[in-house]
GROMACS .gro file of C-alpha atoms in nm:
model
  449
    1MET     CA    1  12.834   8.873   6.345
    2GLN     CA    2  13.166   8.713   6.438
    3THR     CA    3  13.204   8.350   6.542
    4ARG     CA    4  13.405   8.308   6.859
    5VAL     CA    5  13.658   8.023   6.824
    6LEU     CA    6  13.846   7.900   7.131
    7THR     CA    7  14.122   7.644   7.175
    8GLY     CA    8  14.423   7.569   7.394
    9ILE     CA    9  14.700   7.321   7.471
   10THR     CA   10  14.782   7.167   7.808
   11THR     CA   11  15.120   7.291   7.932
   12THR     CA   12  15.287   6.966   8.028
   13GLY     CA   13  15.538   6.914   7.752
   14THR     CA   14  15.704   7.035   7.435
   15PRO     CA   15  15.470   7.092   7.138
   16HIS     CA   16  15.487   6.826   6.870
   17LEU     CA   17  15.362   6.784   6.514
   18GLY     CA   18  15.030   6.644   6.633
   19ASN     CA   19  14.964   6.958   6.841
   20TYR     CA   20  15.048   7.176   6.544
   21VAL     CA   21  14.835   6.994   6.289
   22GLY     CA   22  14.544   6.906   6.514
   23ALA     CA   23  14.501   7.230   6.708
   24ILE     CA   24  14.745   7.515   6.648
   25ARG     CA   25  14.738   7.542   6.269
   26PRO     CA   26  14.362   7.515   6.214
   27ALA     CA   27  14.291   7.756   6.499
   28ILE     CA   28  14.540   8.016   6.373
   29ASN     CA   29  14.406   7.982   6.018
   30ALA     CA   30  14.055   8.042   6.151
   31SER     CA   31  14.172   8.345   6.349
   32ARG     CA   32  14.270   8.524   6.028
   33ARG     CA   33  13.914   8.529   5.896
   34ALA     CA   34  13.724   8.854   5.935
   35ASP     CA   35  13.421   8.671   6.072
   36VAL     CA   36  13.615   8.503   6.357
   37ASP     CA   37  13.679   8.631   6.711
   38ALA     CA   38  13.960   8.399   6.823
   39PHE     CA   39  14.053   8.304   7.180
   40PHE     CA   40  14.368   8.098   7.249
   41PHE     CA   41  14.487   7.994   7.593
   42LEU     CA   42  14.761   7.805   7.773
   43ALA     CA   43  14.577   7.540   7.974
   44ASP     CA   44  14.809   7.545   8.274
   45TYR     CA   45  14.538   7.450   8.527
   46HIS     CA   46  14.483   7.133   8.327
   47ALA     CA   47  14.857   7.069   8.344
   48LEU     CA   48  14.835   7.032   8.723
   49ILE     CA   49  14.615   6.726   8.674
   50LYS     CA   50  14.883   6.554   8.470
   51SER     CA   51  15.208   6.670   8.628
   52ASP     CA   52  15.342   6.780   8.965
   53ASP     CA   53  15.677   6.884   8.815
   54ALA     CA   54  15.680   7.263   8.859
   55ALA     CA   55  15.988   7.315   8.640
   56ARG     CA   56  15.833   7.114   8.357
   57ILE     CA   57  15.510   7.314   8.370
   58GLU     CA   58  15.697   7.644   8.382
   59ARG     CA   59  15.914   7.552   8.083
   60SER     CA   60  15.619   7.416   7.890
   61ARG     CA   61  15.420   7.737   7.934
   62LEU     CA   62  15.707   7.931   7.777
   63GLU     CA   63  15.755   7.683   7.493
   64ILE     CA   64  15.388   7.662   7.406
   65ALA     CA   65  15.342   8.041   7.413
   66ALA     CA   66  15.643   8.080   7.184
   67THR     CA   67  15.505   7.805   6.957
   68TRP     CA   68  15.169   7.977   6.911
   69LEU     CA   69  15.340   8.306   6.827
   70ALA     CA   70  15.600   8.149   6.598
   71ALA     CA   71  15.326   7.962   6.413
   72GLY     CA   72  15.166   8.291   6.317
   73LEU     CA   73  14.938   8.390   6.603
   74ASP     CA   74  14.880   8.767   6.602
   75PRO     CA   75  14.820   8.882   6.963
   76ALA     CA   76  14.688   9.216   6.838
   77ARG     CA   77  14.415   9.040   6.643
   78VAL     CA   78  14.319   8.762   6.886
   79THR     CA   79  14.278   8.709   7.259
   80PHE     CA   80  14.580   8.510   7.384
   81TYR     CA   81  14.609   8.435   7.755
   82ARG     CA   82  14.702   8.191   8.031
   83GLN     CA   83  14.418   8.002   8.193
   84SER     CA   84  14.566   8.071   8.537
   85ASP     CA   85  14.547   8.448   8.479
   86ILE     CA   86  14.165   8.435   8.463
   87PRO     CA   87  14.024   8.395   8.819
   88GLU     CA   88  13.672   8.369   8.676
   89ILE     CA   89  13.754   8.024   8.534
   90PRO     CA   90  13.796   7.837   8.866
   91GLU     CA   91  13.498   8.030   9.008
   92LEU     CA   92  13.280   7.920   8.716
   93THR     CA   93  13.414   7.566   8.750
   94TRP     CA   94  13.265   7.549   9.100
   95PHE     CA   95  12.932   7.693   8.988
   96LEU     CA   96  12.915   7.433   8.709
   97THR     CA   97  13.023   7.155   8.945
   98CYS     CA   98  12.713   7.223   9.150
   99VAL     CA   99  12.482   7.144   8.857
  100THR     CA  100  12.683   6.861   8.695
  101ALA     CA  101  12.555   6.507   8.746
  102LYS     CA  102  12.808   6.260   8.884
  103GLY     CA  103  12.679   6.006   8.633
  104LEU     CA  104  12.789   6.234   8.349
  105LEU     CA  105  13.143   6.249   8.486
  106ASN     CA  106  13.146   5.871   8.539
  107ARG     CA  107  13.119   5.834   8.162
  108ALA     CA  108  13.421   6.054   8.080
  109HIS     CA  109  13.672   5.862   7.866
  110ALA     CA  110  13.979   5.956   8.073
  111TYR     CA  111  13.817   5.848   8.399
  112LYS     CA  112  13.682   5.525   8.251
  113ALA     CA  113  14.026   5.445   8.107
  114ALA     CA  114  14.184   5.488   8.451
  115VAL     CA  115  13.920   5.265   8.610
  116ASP     CA  116  13.965   4.997   8.342
  117LYS     CA  117  14.342   5.004   8.388
  118ASN     CA  118  14.298   4.954   8.763
  119ALA     CA  119  14.060   4.666   8.702
  120GLU     CA  120  14.312   4.493   8.475
  121ALA     CA  121  14.577   4.531   8.745
  122GLY     CA  122  14.346   4.401   9.017
  123GLU     CA  123  14.347   4.736   9.197
  124ASP     CA  124  14.064   4.933   9.353
  125ALA     CA  125  13.865   5.103   9.076
  126ASP     CA  126  13.969   5.453   9.187
  127ALA     CA  127  14.328   5.379   9.283
  128GLY     CA  128  14.546   5.674   9.182
  129VAL     CA  129  14.251   5.870   9.043
  130THR     CA  130  14.252   6.228   9.166
  131ALA     CA  131  13.951   6.454   9.196
  132GLY     CA  132  14.128   6.673   8.941
  133LEU     CA  133  14.118   6.398   8.679
  134TYR     CA  134  13.756   6.324   8.761
  135MET     CA  135  13.654   6.691   8.738
  136TYR     CA  136  13.858   6.765   8.425
  137PRO     CA  137  13.547   6.788   8.201
  138VAL     CA  138  13.393   7.055   8.426
  139LEU     CA  139  13.708   7.269   8.417
  140MET     CA  140  13.716   7.233   8.039
  141ALA     CA  141  13.351   7.336   8.023
  142ALA     CA  142  13.434   7.648   8.227
  143ASP     CA  143  13.720   7.732   7.987
  144ILE     CA  144  13.470   7.735   7.702
  145LEU     CA  145  13.153   7.869   7.863
  146ALA     CA  146  13.319   8.164   8.040
  147PHE     CA  147  13.379   8.317   7.697
  148ASP     CA  148  13.064   8.204   7.511
  149ALA     CA  149  13.273   8.020   7.252
  150HIS     CA  150  13.073   7.915   6.946
  151GLN     CA  151  13.332   7.670   6.810
  152VAL     CA  152  13.613   7.467   6.968
  153PRO     CA  153  13.872   7.304   6.738
  154VAL     CA  154  13.978   6.974   6.899
  155GLY     CA  155  14.109   6.629   6.818
  156ARG     CA  156  13.862   6.344   6.795
  157ASP     CA  157  13.953   6.226   7.144
  158GLN     CA  158  13.819   6.555   7.284
  159ILE     CA  159  13.476   6.547   7.118
  160GLN     CA  160  13.316   6.399   7.429
  161HIS     CA  161  13.439   6.690   7.641
  162ILE     CA  162  13.267   6.941   7.414
  163GLU     CA  163  12.948   6.737   7.427
  164MET     CA  164  12.973   6.735   7.805
  165ALA     CA  165  13.025   7.112   7.808
  166ARG     CA  166  12.702   7.145   7.611
  167ASP     CA  167  12.519   6.916   7.853
  168ILE     CA  168  12.643   7.113   8.154
  169ALA     CA  169  12.553   7.447   7.993
  170GLN     CA  170  12.205   7.327   7.905
  171ARG     CA  171  12.153   7.203   8.259
  172PHE     CA  172  12.257   7.539   8.406
  173ASN     CA  173  12.040   7.729   8.158
  174HIS     CA  174  11.741   7.509   8.243
  175ILE     CA  175  11.780   7.544   8.618
  176HIS     CA  176  11.811   7.921   8.607
  177GLY     CA  177  11.555   7.980   8.334
  178ARG     CA  178  11.770   8.172   8.090
  179ASP     CA  179  12.025   8.104   7.817
  180PHE     CA  180  12.331   8.215   8.011
  181PHE     CA  181  12.567   8.008   7.799
  182VAL     CA  182  12.625   7.962   7.428
  183LEU     CA  183  12.629   7.590   7.337
  184PRO     CA  184  12.970   7.523   7.177
  185GLU     CA  185  13.022   7.319   6.862
  186VAL     CA  186  13.312   7.089   6.778
  187VAL     CA  187  13.534   7.176   6.480
  188ILE     CA  188  13.753   6.900   6.334
  189GLU     CA  189  13.976   6.910   6.028
  190GLU     CA  190  13.863   6.576   5.895
  191GLN     CA  191  14.173   6.448   5.716
  192VAL     CA  192  14.440   6.543   5.969
  193ALA     CA  193  14.269   6.596   6.301
  194THR     CA  194  14.481   6.319   6.457
  195LEU     CA  195  14.834   6.225   6.346
  196PRO     CA  196  14.990   5.883   6.406
  197GLY     CA  197  15.303   5.878   6.618
  198LEU     CA  198  15.629   5.684   6.588
  199ASP     CA  199  15.459   5.356   6.684
  200GLY     CA  200  15.143   5.400   6.477
  201ARG     CA  201  14.921   5.498   6.769
  202LYS     CA  202  14.786   5.850   6.804
  203MET     CA  203  15.074   6.095   6.845
  204SER     CA  204  15.071   6.180   7.215
  205LYS     CA  205  15.308   6.279   7.493
  206SER     CA  206  15.137   6.009   7.699
  207TYR     CA  207  15.263   5.741   7.460
  208ASP     CA  208  15.610   5.897   7.423
  209ASN     CA  209  15.576   5.857   7.047
  210THR     CA  210  15.584   6.218   6.928
  211VAL     CA  211  15.769   6.393   6.647
  212PRO     CA  212  15.905   6.726   6.781
  213LEU     CA  213  15.790   7.046   6.618
  214PHE     CA  214  16.081   7.276   6.709
  215ALA     CA  215  16.280   7.110   6.990
  216GLY     CA  216  16.621   6.987   6.882
  217GLY     CA  217  16.610   7.157   6.543
  218ALA     CA  218  16.607   6.994   6.200
  219LYS     CA  219  16.833   6.713   6.320
  220ALA     CA  220  16.587   6.600   6.588
  221LEU     CA  221  16.297   6.625   6.344
  222ARG     CA  222  16.470   6.404   6.089
  223GLU     CA  223  16.584   6.151   6.349
  224ALA     CA  224  16.229   6.115   6.481
  225ILE     CA  225  16.084   6.068   6.133
  226MET     CA  226  16.342   5.800   6.059
  227ARG     CA  227  16.217   5.608   6.366
  228ILE     CA  228  15.855   5.588   6.248
  229VAL     CA  229  15.751   5.223   6.242
  230THR     CA  230  15.690   5.073   5.896
  231ASP     CA  231  15.634   4.720   5.767
  232SER     CA  232  15.903   4.488   5.627
  233ARG     CA  233  15.835   4.546   5.258
  234ALA     CA  234  16.162   4.597   5.071
  235PRO     CA  235  16.241   4.865   4.811
  236GLY     CA  236  16.061   4.779   4.489
  237GLU     CA  237  15.768   4.614   4.666
  238PRO     CA  238  15.439   4.808   4.652
  239LYS     CA  239  15.342   4.978   4.979
  240ASP     CA  240  14.989   5.039   5.105
  241PRO     CA  241  14.949   5.417   5.149
  242ASP     CA  242  14.623   5.385   5.342
  243SER     CA  243  14.789   5.189   5.621
  244SER     CA  244  15.109   5.395   5.622
  245ALA     CA  245  15.169   5.652   5.896
  246LEU     CA  246  15.411   5.827   5.659
  247TYR     CA  247  15.136   5.897   5.408
  248THR     CA  248  14.895   6.019   5.676
  249ILE     CA  249  15.152   6.265   5.811
  250PHE     CA  250  15.258   6.373   5.460
  251ARG     CA  251  14.898   6.463   5.369
  252ALA     CA  252  14.882   6.689   5.673
  253PHE     CA  253  15.152   6.913   5.524
  254ALA     CA  254  15.108   6.874   5.148
  255GLY     CA  255  14.846   6.976   4.896
  256ASP     CA  256  14.648   6.737   4.679
  257ALA     CA  257  14.902   6.716   4.397
  258GLU     CA  258  15.200   6.649   4.626
  259SER     CA  259  15.001   6.396   4.828
  260ALA     CA  260  14.895   6.213   4.512
  261ALA     CA  261  15.256   6.196   4.394
  262PHE     CA  262  15.375   6.062   4.729
  263ARG     CA  263  15.094   5.807   4.731
  264GLN     CA  264  15.192   5.688   4.383
  265ALA     CA  265  15.556   5.659   4.488
  266LEU     CA  266  15.452   5.427   4.773
  267VAL     CA  267  15.242   5.217   4.537
  268ASP     CA  268  15.536   5.202   4.293
  269GLY     CA  269  15.762   5.059   4.564
  270ILE     CA  270  15.971   5.347   4.698
  271GLY     CA  271  16.197   5.231   4.981
  272TRP     CA  272  16.090   5.324   5.332
  273GLY     CA  273  16.413   5.514   5.395
  274GLU     CA  274  16.366   5.730   5.088
  275ALA     CA  275  15.998   5.783   5.174
  276LYS     CA  276  16.094   5.904   5.521
  277GLN     CA  277  16.351   6.144   5.373
  278ARG     CA  278  16.085   6.289   5.143
  279LEU     CA  279  15.852   6.327   5.439
  280PHE     CA  280  16.122   6.506   5.638
  281GLU     CA  281  16.197   6.747   5.352
  282ARG     CA  282  15.829   6.827   5.305
  283ILE     CA  283  15.774   6.903   5.675
  284GLU     CA  284  16.100   7.097   5.708
  285THR     CA  285  15.988   7.332   5.429
  286ASP     CA  286  15.701   7.449   5.650
  287VAL     CA  287  15.867   7.419   5.990
  288ALA     CA  288  16.209   7.582   5.931
  289PRO     CA  289  16.083   7.945   5.910
  290MET     CA  290  15.864   7.895   6.217
  291ARG     CA  291  16.154   7.739   6.407
  292GLU     CA  292  16.367   8.047   6.346
  293ARG     CA  293  16.094   8.272   6.493
  294TYR     CA  294  16.045   8.031   6.783
  295GLU     CA  295  16.410   8.040   6.885
  296ALA     CA  296  16.408   8.421   6.882
  297LEU     CA  297  16.098   8.428   7.105
  298ILE     CA  298  16.233   8.176   7.354
  299ALA     CA  299  16.531   8.404   7.405
  300ARG     CA  300  16.297   8.691   7.510
  301PRO     CA  301  16.058   8.551   7.774
  302ASP     CA  302  15.983   8.896   7.920
  303GLU     CA  303  15.823   9.001   7.593
  304ILE     CA  304  15.605   8.690   7.592
  305GLU     CA  305  15.497   8.771   7.949
  306VAL     CA  306  15.381   9.117   7.842
  307ILE     CA  307  15.178   8.968   7.555
  308LEU     CA  308  15.009   8.718   7.786
  309ARG     CA  309  14.921   8.976   8.051
  310LYS     CA  310  14.763   9.201   7.791
  311GLY     CA  311  14.572   8.903   7.660
  312ALA     CA  312  14.443   8.819   8.006
  313ALA     CA  313  14.317   9.174   8.057
  314LYS     CA  314  14.136   9.151   7.724
  315ALA     CA  315  13.989   8.808   7.809
  316ARG     CA  316  13.858   8.933   8.140
  317THR     CA  317  13.654   9.202   7.968
  318VAL     CA  318  13.436   8.908   7.866
  319ALA     CA  319  13.468   8.678   8.167
  320THR     CA  320  13.421   8.936   8.445
  321PRO     CA  321  13.074   9.060   8.345
  322LYS     CA  322  12.975   8.704   8.257
  323LEU     CA  323  13.052   8.584   8.607
  324ALA     CA  324  12.887   8.890   8.760
  325ALA     CA  325  12.562   8.801   8.584
  326ILE     CA  326  12.590   8.438   8.691
  327ARG     CA  327  12.661   8.525   9.053
  328ASP     CA  328  12.352   8.741   9.048
  329ALA     CA  329  12.140   8.465   8.892
  330ILE     CA  330  12.237   8.202   9.148
  331GLY     CA  331  12.172   8.430   9.445
  332LEU     CA  332  12.522   8.559   9.524
  333ARG     CA  333  12.406   8.918   9.483
  334ALA     CA  334  12.435   9.227   9.700
  335MET     CA  335  12.218   9.222  10.011
  336GLY     CA  336  11.878   9.385   9.966
  337MET     CA  337  11.872   9.349   9.589
  338ALA     CA  338  11.568   9.128   9.529
  339PRO     CA  339  11.546   8.964   9.186
  340ALA     CA  340  11.199   9.105   9.123
  341ALA     CA  341  11.316   9.461   9.185
  342ARG     CA  342  11.606   9.421   8.946
  343ALA     CA  343  11.399   9.246   8.683
  344ALA     CA  344  11.119   9.505   8.683
  345LYS     CA  345  11.133   9.720   8.369
  346PRO     CA  346  11.044  10.090   8.377
  347ALA     CA  347  10.718  10.194   8.216
  348ALA     CA  348  10.900  10.358   7.926
  349ALA     CA  349  11.070  10.027   7.840
  350ARG     CA  350  10.741   9.839   7.853
  351ALA     CA  351  10.594  10.099   7.619
  352GLY     CA  352  10.851  10.008   7.357
  353LYS     CA  353  11.113  10.277   7.416
  354SER     CA  354  11.483  10.187   7.409
  355PRO     CA  355  11.812  10.315   7.549
  356ARG     CA  356  11.978  10.569   7.322
  357PHE     CA  357  12.299  10.763   7.269
  358ALA     CA  358  12.303  11.141   7.231
  359SER     CA  359  12.613  11.312   7.092
  360PHE     CA  360  12.705  11.676   7.161
  361ARG     CA  361  12.992  11.923   7.151
  362ASP     CA  362  13.123  12.015   7.494
  363GLY     CA  363  13.276  12.356   7.419
  364ASP     CA  364  13.653  12.348   7.375
  365ALA     CA  365  13.678  12.010   7.547
  366GLY     CA  366  13.570  11.826   7.232
  367PHE     CA  367  13.292  11.586   7.146
  368ARG     CA  368  13.107  11.368   7.396
  369PHE     CA  369  12.802  11.149   7.411
  370ARG     CA  370  12.554  11.044   7.676
  371LEU     CA  371  12.374  10.713   7.717
  372PHE     CA  372  12.014  10.746   7.832
  373ALA     CA  373  11.794  10.468   7.968
  374ALA     CA  374  11.457  10.395   7.808
  375ASP     CA  375  11.286  10.621   8.063
  376GLY     CA  376  11.527  10.908   7.996
  377GLU     CA  377  11.760  10.865   8.294
  378GLU     CA  378  12.120  10.952   8.208
  379LEU     CA  379  12.340  10.645   8.265
  380LEU     CA  380  12.678  10.730   8.108
  381LEU     CA  381  12.877  11.037   8.006
  382SER     CA  382  13.172  10.977   7.774
  383MET     CA  383  13.520  11.120   7.793
  384PRO     CA  384  13.586  11.403   7.542
  385PHE     CA  385  13.709  11.324   7.188
  386ALA     CA  386  13.880  11.557   6.945
  387ASP     CA  387  13.719  11.373   6.653
  388PRO     CA  388  13.340  11.317   6.645
  389LYS     CA  389  13.396  11.003   6.435
  390ALA     CA  390  13.596  10.850   6.721
  391ALA     CA  391  13.301  10.905   6.952
  392GLY     CA  392  13.074  10.734   6.699
  393VAL     CA  393  13.309  10.435   6.669
  394LEU     CA  394  13.311  10.403   7.048
  395GLN     CA  395  12.932  10.404   7.060
  396GLN     CA  396  12.923  10.118   6.810
  397ARG     CA  397  13.176   9.920   7.012
  398ILE     CA  398  12.965   9.964   7.324
  399ARG     CA  399  12.661   9.842   7.130
  400THR     CA  400  12.852   9.536   7.011
  401LEU     CA  401  12.981   9.446   7.357
  402GLY     CA  402  12.647   9.496   7.532
  403HIS     CA  403  12.645   9.359   7.885
  404ALA     CA  404  12.998   9.219   7.828
  405ALA     CA  405  13.139   9.571   7.859
  406VAL     CA  406  13.366   9.611   8.161
  407LEU     CA  407  13.239   9.828   8.445
  408ARG     CA  408  13.447   9.909   8.750
  409GLU     CA  409  13.377  10.110   9.060
  410ASP     CA  410  13.543  10.449   9.102
  411GLY     CA  411  13.432  10.584   9.434
  412ALA     CA  412  13.053  10.598   9.422
  413ALA     CA  413  13.042  10.607   9.041
  414LEU     CA  414  13.094  10.341   8.774
  415VAL     CA  415  13.350  10.361   8.493
  416LEU     CA  416  13.316  10.183   8.159
  417GLU     CA  417  13.647  10.055   8.020
  418LEU     CA  418  13.754   9.940   7.675
  419ASP     CA  419  14.097   9.787   7.617
  420GLY     CA  420  14.191   9.883   7.974
  421GLU     CA  421  14.110  10.254   7.929
  422ALA     CA  422  13.824  10.450   8.088
  423VAL     CA  423  13.596  10.581   7.812
  424ALA     CA  424  13.278  10.677   7.999
  425ARG     CA  425  13.140  10.704   8.352
  426THR     CA  426  12.811  10.740   8.533
  427PRO     CA  427  12.728  11.106   8.602
  428GLN     CA  428  12.619  11.031   8.956
  429ALA     CA  429  12.643  10.770   9.228
  430GLY     CA  430  12.384  10.497   9.223
  431GLY     CA  431  12.519  10.181   9.377
  432ASP     CA  432  12.385   9.842   9.276
  433GLU     CA  433  12.060   9.976   9.137
  434LEU     CA  434  12.238  10.199   8.885
  435HIS     CA  435  12.475   9.915   8.803
  436ALA     CA  436  12.179   9.686   8.726
  437ARG     CA  437  12.006   9.953   8.515
  438LEU     CA  438  12.323  10.020   8.317
  439ARG     CA  439  12.378   9.649   8.253
  440GLU     CA  440  12.018   9.619   8.133
  441ALA     CA  441  12.056   9.917   7.899
  442LEU     CA  442  12.379   9.777   7.753
  443GLU     CA  443  12.214   9.442   7.693
  444GLN     CA  444  11.921   9.611   7.519
  445LEU     CA  445  12.161   9.805   7.297
  446ALA     CA  446  12.336   9.485   7.191
  447ALA     CA  447  12.001   9.327   7.107
  448GLN     CA  448  11.918   9.621   6.880
  449ASP     CA  449  12.251   9.606   6.697
   0.00000   0.00000   0.00000
């Protein structure tokens, strides 16, 4: 079984070293494992909370997409998309809003920080606080829960948001009597989850203390590193590595042996200027090849757009059926479809029978298969395949997807799609009842797998 890992970056600025070390690199490394199903997204809805500068958001979306790809993201292997291309996310946000306690949102760090700042200034507690800022944790929960993410790599400042997503999911599951949502877990790379910035505080666009990843080239990278605040100890005087931002950043890019050597150099009294030069050279070794790829991508925005649109279509194969099931559970179902009628299982299913595939050769057309319900009703007929093995692979994919498989209406029938292509369809019209039976059969197949 694969573990679904999901992460994203808010599109309000140019990516910096902290973004790369704290989110991009660990997520991309995880995506290369065979046991990981990776989802990456551009959090452009979140950007609207922080900025009303349309040009800045537009440019940032391009830069961040190019950054992910330049850093090694393989769009053929992962699901890479823009948040704003998934209409199910804002819809789920509203559904979750309706079960989220206001008291939970009152405790969110970002909201409390805004209230405290107002109090210090003698302002009204909510002065300048938008509903968007207040509801940020619910939108983030929707980002995660819409795709049943098992793990979410984040910086330490985001741990609370994952905990809140779990709380909201549990509340929804409890109210509706079923585990609709997977409860996500936080993933943190302990040593380098948060990098210090130029002034020693956490590296953040909010503090204007970042070290650029690609912007401005090697010259801008070196100039930023040379501005990192250090103490007044002169060359020859021992330095304290554990309190040095230079050492913390160095460890994020170097292995144990290099880090130990740099640490010893600080203890032995290396000058701060020389230490910064060594730090620059170490980072540039990793960043220079990625920067070259980044600049080539930035020059071809149309190609990035195609990648993101394909990623959104792939992401929606998960989100669309998820939201359909949730709409049904909360009562936003087709008229006349009572929950009891949909939930009732046929006698064959109660007797222990299961849905099944049956493969056959359809004359000169090739090889096909049918999906039968537990009571023997035919639910799906596949398209023809020249190779019987291809039909078998498709059956296994349908089993793995289960109720997450995409179904769309085609006249009075339903069509099952994989990767945007129709691969099977219902042999007859059936409306909502057939749709419900097919969903149930797909879910049962996944449970057997």
